[in-house]
Amino acid sequence: MAKKVHPKAFRIKEIKDWNSRGFYEKKFASQLEEDFKIREFLQKKIGKLGVEKIEIERSPAKINLIISSARPGLIIGRGGGGVEELKKEIENKILKRKTELRIEIREVKNPWTSASLVAQWMAGQIEKRVPYRRVLKQALAKITSQKGVEGAKVELAGRLDGIEIARREWLKKGRLPRQTLRADIDYARDRAYCTYGVVGIKVWIYKGEKF
């Protein structure tokens, strides 16, 4: 059997980069734990507001959080109040020390070219009891109709539509060269929490080759 490798991990330092960057040498363990707690906190607090990814950049006396979202206005809040509230909560609950914290919100122009946002949309549809085949077809059609997308694959696994026996269903369209290092493949996983169990979701979006 072939080994399954995360498409982003496979391409790090080729065409992709880490989501946490900066100076980690002296206090690696504690700072890595901090990163996990920051991401966990933000996922609970603003995860439903179309958050694509959370990047953390560290310098010795400063932390820069870059939040990419399809709905930045809801995170920023009126007059930037939402960002200030997030900043205070992270400083008081997680950091508990004097560090300059800066939060930057970036807008995702087209949510249908982001694997993470497509997976979140699919999870929402499955939780609303929309038939899984319709969800797969709609997601694939919307992804492949976008400019710059050369291929995609969407997959669901679990007790689909509440059926007793769990199984895996997927649809694919176009090219998806997963073994090519210069292939720009956006990949994401998510879960739909239903009354009959958890349904796993995977999305691959191929956006051409990077040289």
GROMACS .gro file of N, CA and C in nm, residues 3 40-41 43 53 56 61 70 79-80 91 108 115 154 159 172 188 194 198 207:
model
   60
    3LYS      N    1   0.196   0.503   0.100
    3LYS     CA    2   0.188   0.582   0.224
    3LYS      C    3   0.114   0.712   0.196
   40GLU      N    4  -0.640   2.685   1.926
   40GLU     CA    5  -0.758   2.620   1.985
   40GLU      C    6  -0.859   2.726   2.032
   41PHE      N    7  -0.808   2.830   2.099
   41PHE     CA    8  -0.893   2.938   2.150
   41PHE      C    9  -0.963   3.011   2.035
   43GLN      N   10  -1.016   2.903   1.731
   43GLN     CA   11  -1.107   2.813   1.660
   43GLN      C   12  -1.243   2.807   1.730
   53LYS      N   13  -0.726   3.001   0.777
   53LYS     CA   14  -0.605   2.955   0.848
   53LYS      C   15  -0.558   3.061   0.946
   56ILE      N   16   0.113   3.218   1.270
   56ILE     CA   17   0.177   3.283   1.385
   56ILE      C   18   0.322   3.313   1.351
   61ALA      N   19   1.041   3.958   2.104
   61ALA     CA   20   0.953   4.035   2.194
   61ALA      C   21   0.816   4.064   2.133
   70ALA      N   22  -1.296   3.461   0.528
   70ALA     CA   23  -1.385   3.502   0.419
   70ALA      C   24  -1.481   3.611   0.467
   79GLY      N   25  -1.575   4.932   1.468
   79GLY     CA   26  -1.461   5.015   1.512
   79GLY      C   27  -1.342   4.935   1.562
   80GLY      N   28  -1.329   4.811   1.516
   80GLY     CA   29  -1.215   4.726   1.557
   80GLY      C   30  -1.229   4.667   1.696
   91GLU      N   31  -0.405   3.764   2.564
   91GLU     CA   32  -0.301   3.812   2.657
   91GLU      C   33  -0.327   3.765   2.800
  108VAL      N   34  -1.012   3.660   0.249
  108VAL     CA   35  -1.001   3.558   0.145
  108VAL      C   36  -1.098   3.600   0.035
  115ALA      N   37  -0.956   2.520   0.018
  115ALA     CA   38  -1.000   2.386   0.059
  115ALA      C   39  -1.062   2.388   0.199
  154VAL      N   40  -1.329   1.576  -0.376
  154VAL     CA   41  -1.399   1.592  -0.248
  154VAL      C   42  -1.439   1.454  -0.197
  159ARG      N   43  -2.107   0.740   0.854
  159ARG     CA   44  -2.244   0.688   0.834
  159ARG      C   45  -2.322   0.788   0.750
  172LYS      N   46  -1.423   1.326  -0.818
  172LYS     CA   47  -1.302   1.394  -0.864
  172LYS      C   48  -1.323   1.448  -1.004
  188ALA      N   49  -0.753   2.020   0.286
  188ALA     CA   50  -0.811   2.046   0.419
  188ALA      C   51  -0.899   1.931   0.463
  194CYS      N   52  -2.311   1.499   1.346
  194CYS     CA   53  -2.454   1.470   1.325
  194CYS      C   54  -2.508   1.385   1.440
  198VAL      N   55  -2.019   1.104   1.352
  198VAL     CA   56  -1.932   1.205   1.290
  198VAL      C   57  -1.903   1.165   1.145
  207LYS      N   58  -0.423   2.390  -0.813
  207LYS     CA   59  -0.421   2.524  -0.874
  207LYS      C   60  -0.304   2.542  -0.971
   0.00000   0.00000   0.00000
